Amino acid sequence: MVRSRFMAQMEQLNTELIVMGTLCENALEKVANALENPTDEVSRDIIILSKKTEEKERELENICINLLLKQQPVASDLRQISSALKMVTDMRRIGEVAGNIAEILSQDNLRMDYDTSILKKMAAATKKMVSNTLDAFVKSDIRTAQQVERDDDQVDELFAQSKHELIQIIRNSQDSGEQAIDYLMTVDINTLPLGKTEIDGDRVFLQVMEARTHELTDESYEVHRDYMDIQIDIDGCEVIETALNGVTPIGEYRPDFQKAAACAGAGGRCV
């Protein structure tokens, strides 16, 4: 009786995983379409799907927790439940990123002068991987799982192509862009010491620091004259707002900090 109840809950888990996967697949498909023809309606649909994946994550987490606490699964069942939890987290992330892309594409003044064909291929390949991964998990299909691994190599290759194109775009306006992006994609920034790490002398360098965040209303935009500033949160959480319509300096440029305070009108974008 206990085992039959457990198996029924596992079946429910698999069913809800497929539902969540379908939400992710739909979001990825709409993102691919939006890259070619961005509209407010499509962006809203993607954001709704993104929120639904968050809701489904909480629902699936509750199912997994109940299975762990009430059913006392054996080792093989425990592996299946822990794998499901990891998949839920990854799918929630897919939905979240899709929502972020939709918000960016909904900007009225967004310039779409970048060839998005590779990104659309990546979205299609990722959608296929989500579907096959869930199929392999539910059916315990090793061959399908191995095919997903091969598909992942294809996505990695598309990512490399996209990265190369982006680097070429950045190089047209900033000679150090390639080195900066290559370094960030290859180094484990969690292991870097506090302070300055030179990549190419004073032309390209990385600055690791500890800082306290402030209220958004207490902060101003900043502009840079000599450097392109790439900011990444290694730990913690922060709101970084980018002005898509340009900014107006409101203070003297400080060469020691390589920046000046600025203000911006409508069109700010929170990331």
Short mmCIF file of C-alpha atoms in Angstrom, two decimals:
data_model
loop_
_atom_site.label_atom_id
_atom_site.label_comp_id
_atom_site.label_asym_id
_atom_site.label_seq_id
_atom_site.Cartn_x
_atom_site.Cartn_y
_atom_site.Cartn_z
CA MET A 1 0.00 0.00 0.00
CA VAL A 2 2.76 2.42 0.97
CA ARG A 3 4.77 1.56 -2.13
CA SER A 4 1.76 2.00 -4.42
CA ARG A 5 1.13 5.45 -2.92
CA PHE A 6 4.77 6.32 -3.49
CA MET A 7 4.65 5.19 -7.12
CA ALA A 8 1.51 7.27 -7.68
CA GLN A 9 3.31 10.35 -6.37
CA MET A 10 6.33 9.60 -8.56
CA GLU A 11 3.99 9.39 -11.54
CA GLN A 12 2.57 12.78 -10.57
CA LEU A 13 6.11 14.13 -10.35
CA ASN A 14 6.91 12.92 -13.86
CA THR A 15 3.68 14.38 -15.22
CA GLU A 16 4.32 17.80 -13.69
CA LEU A 17 7.92 17.74 -14.93
CA ILE A 18 6.60 17.29 -18.46
CA VAL A 19 4.18 20.20 -17.93
CA MET A 20 7.03 22.43 -16.77
CA GLY A 21 9.17 21.30 -19.69
CA THR A 22 6.37 22.20 -22.09
CA LEU A 23 6.24 25.70 -20.59
CA CYS A 24 9.99 26.05 -21.22
CA GLU A 25 9.69 24.73 -24.77
CA ASN A 26 6.89 27.19 -25.54
CA ALA A 27 8.93 30.05 -24.08
CA LEU A 28 11.98 29.11 -26.16
CA GLU A 29 9.90 28.87 -29.32
CA LYS A 30 8.40 32.30 -28.72
CA VAL A 31 11.84 33.75 -27.98
CA ALA A 32 13.11 32.42 -31.32
CA ASN A 33 10.14 34.04 -33.08
CA ALA A 34 10.59 37.29 -31.16
CA LEU A 35 14.23 37.54 -32.23
CA GLU A 36 13.03 37.74 -35.81
CA ASN A 37 9.85 39.73 -35.24
CA PRO A 38 9.69 41.30 -31.75
CA THR A 39 6.21 42.43 -30.72
CA ASP A 40 4.75 43.53 -27.39
CA GLU A 41 2.22 40.69 -27.52
CA VAL A 42 4.90 38.00 -27.93
CA SER A 43 7.01 39.56 -25.17
CA ARG A 44 4.02 39.51 -22.81
CA ASP A 45 3.36 35.86 -23.66
CA ILE A 46 6.96 34.95 -22.87
CA ILE A 47 6.90 36.82 -19.55
CA ILE A 48 3.67 35.02 -18.59
CA LEU A 49 5.30 31.66 -19.42
CA SER A 50 8.32 32.67 -17.36
CA LYS A 51 6.13 33.36 -14.34
CA LYS A 52 4.31 30.06 -14.83
CA THR A 53 7.64 28.18 -14.71
CA GLU A 54 8.37 29.84 -11.36
CA GLU A 55 4.99 28.73 -10.03
CA LYS A 56 5.55 25.21 -11.34
CA GLU A 57 8.97 25.12 -9.68
CA ARG A 58 7.41 25.70 -6.27
CA GLU A 59 4.76 23.07 -6.95
CA LEU A 60 7.34 20.46 -7.98
CA GLU A 61 9.61 21.27 -5.05
CA ASN A 62 6.71 20.58 -2.70
CA ILE A 63 6.07 17.23 -4.38
CA CYS A 64 9.75 16.26 -4.04
CA ILE A 65 9.93 17.38 -0.40
CA ASN A 66 6.82 15.37 0.46
CA LEU A 67 8.33 12.32 -1.22
CA LEU A 68 11.55 12.71 0.73
CA LEU A 69 9.96 13.37 4.12
CA LYS A 70 6.94 11.10 4.07
CA GLN A 71 7.83 8.15 1.85
CA GLN A 72 11.44 7.41 2.89
CA PRO A 73 12.62 6.46 -0.63
CA VAL A 74 15.30 3.85 -1.22
CA ALA A 75 18.61 4.75 -2.87
CA SER A 76 17.45 4.45 -6.49
CA ASP A 77 14.29 6.48 -5.79
CA LEU A 78 16.34 9.08 -3.92
CA ARG A 79 18.58 9.55 -6.96
CA GLN A 80 15.53 10.02 -9.16
CA ILE A 81 14.01 12.62 -6.83
CA SER A 82 17.27 14.54 -6.44
CA SER A 83 17.70 14.52 -10.24
CA ALA A 84 14.17 15.88 -10.61
CA LEU A 85 14.96 18.71 -8.20
CA LYS A 86 18.03 19.64 -10.25
CA MET A 87 15.99 19.58 -13.47
CA VAL A 88 13.33 21.79 -11.89
CA THR A 89 15.94 24.38 -10.96
CA ASP A 90 17.44 24.33 -14.45
CA MET A 91 14.04 24.65 -16.15
CA ARG A 92 13.08 27.54 -13.88
CA ARG A 93 16.30 29.23 -14.99
CA ILE A 94 15.37 28.68 -18.65
CA GLY A 95 12.02 30.35 -18.04
CA GLU A 96 13.65 33.22 -16.15
CA VAL A 97 16.17 33.91 -18.91
CA ALA A 98 13.42 33.75 -21.54
CA GLY A 99 11.51 36.39 -19.56
CA ASN A 100 14.62 38.59 -19.37
CA ILE A 101 15.09 38.33 -23.14
CA ALA A 102 11.43 39.26 -23.68
CA GLU A 103 11.81 42.38 -21.54
CA ILE A 104 14.87 43.45 -23.52
CA LEU A 105 13.14 42.84 -26.85
CA SER A 106 10.16 44.93 -25.73
CA GLN A 107 12.26 48.10 -25.58
CA ASP A 108 10.99 50.58 -28.19
CA ASN A 109 14.44 51.86 -29.07
CA LEU A 110 16.16 48.47 -29.27
CA ARG A 111 18.52 48.22 -32.22
CA MET A 112 18.21 44.88 -34.03
CA ASP A 113 21.26 45.24 -36.29
CA TYR A 114 22.78 41.97 -35.08
CA ASP A 115 22.27 38.77 -37.07
CA THR A 116 20.13 36.64 -34.76
CA SER A 117 20.09 33.50 -36.93
CA ILE A 118 22.60 31.71 -34.68
CA LEU A 119 20.63 32.63 -31.56
CA LYS A 120 17.47 31.24 -33.15
CA LYS A 121 19.29 28.00 -33.91
CA MET A 122 20.45 27.85 -30.29
CA ALA A 123 16.88 28.36 -29.05
CA ALA A 124 15.59 25.59 -31.33
CA ALA A 125 18.37 23.20 -30.28
CA THR A 126 17.81 23.97 -26.59
CA LYS A 127 14.07 23.39 -26.97
CA LYS A 128 14.83 19.97 -28.46
CA MET A 129 17.20 19.19 -25.58
CA VAL A 130 14.58 20.06 -22.96
CA SER A 131 12.06 17.74 -24.61
CA ASN A 132 14.52 14.86 -25.03
CA THR A 133 15.92 15.24 -21.51
CA LEU A 134 12.49 14.91 -19.94
CA ASP A 135 11.67 11.99 -22.22
CA ALA A 136 14.90 10.23 -21.25
CA PHE A 137 14.27 10.85 -17.56
CA VAL A 138 10.66 9.66 -17.49
CA LYS A 139 11.34 6.58 -19.64
CA SER A 140 14.83 5.86 -18.26
CA ASP A 141 16.03 5.92 -21.88
CA ILE A 142 19.85 5.89 -21.96
CA ARG A 143 20.10 6.31 -25.74
CA THR A 144 18.01 9.47 -25.68
CA ALA A 145 20.13 10.78 -22.80
CA GLN A 146 23.28 10.15 -24.83
CA GLN A 147 21.73 12.02 -27.76
CA VAL A 148 21.11 14.99 -25.46
CA GLU A 149 24.82 15.02 -24.66
CA ARG A 150 25.62 15.19 -28.37
CA ASP A 151 23.04 17.96 -28.85
CA ASP A 152 24.70 19.88 -26.03
CA ASP A 153 27.92 19.86 -28.05
CA GLN A 154 25.98 21.42 -30.93
CA VAL A 155 24.66 24.19 -28.66
CA ASP A 156 28.22 24.79 -27.39
CA GLU A 157 29.39 25.15 -30.98
CA LEU A 158 26.60 27.63 -31.75
CA PHE A 159 27.50 29.54 -28.60
CA ALA A 160 31.12 29.78 -29.75
CA GLN A 161 29.99 31.11 -33.13
CA SER A 162 27.71 33.67 -31.49
CA LYS A 163 30.48 34.72 -29.12
CA HIS A 164 32.85 35.18 -32.06
CA GLU A 165 30.36 37.41 -33.88
CA LEU A 166 29.75 39.51 -30.77
CA ILE A 167 33.47 39.92 -30.25
CA GLN A 168 33.82 41.15 -33.82
CA ILE A 169 31.12 43.74 -33.20
CA ILE A 170 32.79 44.92 -30.00
CA ARG A 171 36.20 45.04 -31.66
CA ASN A 172 34.88 47.54 -34.18
CA SER A 173 34.41 50.03 -31.36
CA GLN A 174 36.68 48.76 -28.62
CA ASP A 175 39.97 47.00 -29.39
CA SER A 176 40.12 45.33 -25.98
CA GLY A 177 36.67 43.72 -26.13
CA GLU A 178 37.89 40.33 -27.33
CA GLN A 179 40.44 39.96 -24.56
CA ALA A 180 37.96 40.98 -21.86
CA ILE A 181 35.23 38.58 -22.98
CA ASP A 182 37.65 35.71 -23.61
CA TYR A 183 39.13 36.14 -20.13
CA LEU A 184 35.73 36.26 -18.40
CA MET A 185 34.63 33.11 -20.24
CA THR A 186 37.70 31.08 -19.36
CA VAL A 187 38.79 32.10 -15.85
CA ASP A 188 37.08 31.06 -12.61
CA ILE A 189 36.43 34.54 -11.24
CA ASN A 190 35.55 33.06 -7.84
CA THR A 191 39.23 32.24 -7.30
CA LEU A 192 40.58 35.71 -8.11
CA PRO A 193 42.01 37.76 -5.22
CA LEU A 194 40.65 41.14 -4.18
CA GLY A 195 42.22 44.01 -6.08
CA LYS A 196 43.50 44.45 -9.59
CA THR A 197 44.38 41.57 -11.91
CA GLU A 198 46.05 42.66 -15.13
CA ILE A 199 45.06 40.94 -18.37
CA ASP A 200 46.93 43.26 -20.73
CA GLY A 201 48.54 45.87 -18.53
CA ASP A 202 46.45 49.00 -18.09
CA ARG A 203 44.60 48.37 -21.37
CA VAL A 204 42.62 45.42 -20.03
CA PHE A 205 42.36 44.56 -16.35
CA LEU A 206 39.96 43.09 -13.82
CA GLN A 207 39.10 44.66 -10.48
CA VAL A 208 37.65 42.45 -7.72
CA MET A 209 36.10 44.31 -4.81
CA GLU A 210 33.69 43.93 -1.92
CA ALA A 211 30.95 46.54 -1.81
CA ARG A 212 27.72 47.29 0.00
CA THR A 213 24.65 48.00 -2.10
CA HIS A 214 22.55 51.12 -1.65
CA GLU A 215 18.98 52.10 -2.38
CA LEU A 216 18.44 52.56 -6.11
CA THR A 217 17.11 56.09 -5.50
CA ASP A 218 20.38 57.05 -3.79
CA GLU A 219 22.54 56.08 -6.77
CA SER A 220 23.25 57.77 -10.10
CA TYR A 221 24.32 56.48 -13.49
CA GLU A 222 28.00 56.54 -14.35
CA VAL A 223 29.80 57.20 -17.62
CA HIS A 224 33.26 56.05 -18.70
CA ARG A 225 35.61 57.77 -21.08
CA ASP A 226 38.64 55.53 -21.53
CA TYR A 227 37.34 52.06 -20.66
CA MET A 228 34.46 49.73 -21.40
CA ASP A 229 33.17 48.66 -17.96
CA ILE A 230 31.85 45.08 -17.62
CA GLN A 231 30.33 44.46 -14.18
CA ILE A 232 29.55 41.00 -12.78
CA ASP A 233 28.18 40.03 -9.37
CA ILE A 234 30.23 37.09 -8.07
CA ASP A 235 28.20 36.75 -4.90
CA GLY A 236 25.03 38.35 -3.59
CA CYS A 237 22.36 40.21 -5.53
CA GLU A 238 22.28 43.66 -7.09
CA VAL A 239 20.11 45.73 -9.42
CA ILE A 240 22.11 47.26 -12.27
CA GLU A 241 20.22 49.77 -14.39
CA THR A 242 21.36 50.58 -17.92
CA ALA A 243 20.24 53.72 -19.78
CA LEU A 244 19.36 52.76 -23.33
CA ASN A 245 18.72 56.36 -24.41
CA GLY A 246 22.05 57.74 -23.26
CA VAL A 247 22.97 59.77 -20.19
CA THR A 248 23.95 63.33 -19.28
CA PRO A 249 27.00 63.88 -17.03
CA ILE A 250 26.14 65.75 -13.83
CA GLY A 251 29.60 65.92 -12.29
CA GLU A 252 33.27 66.31 -13.08
CA TYR A 253 35.03 63.37 -14.68
CA ARG A 254 37.31 61.69 -12.13
CA PRO A 255 40.39 60.18 -13.82
CA ASP A 256 41.31 58.31 -10.61
CA PHE A 257 38.02 56.38 -10.80
CA GLN A 258 37.75 56.56 -14.60
CA LYS A 259 34.12 57.68 -14.39
CA ALA A 260 31.69 60.54 -13.86
CA ALA A 261 28.20 60.62 -12.35
CA ALA A 262 25.33 61.03 -14.81
CA CYS A 263 21.56 61.13 -15.07
CA ALA A 264 19.23 59.60 -17.65
CA GLY A 265 15.71 60.19 -18.89
CA ALA A 266 13.08 57.61 -19.66
CA GLY A 267 14.21 54.29 -21.08
CA GLY A 268 16.28 52.88 -18.22
CA ARG A 269 16.52 49.10 -18.17
CA CYS A 270 16.89 47.12 -14.95
CA VAL A 271 18.94 43.92 -15.35
#
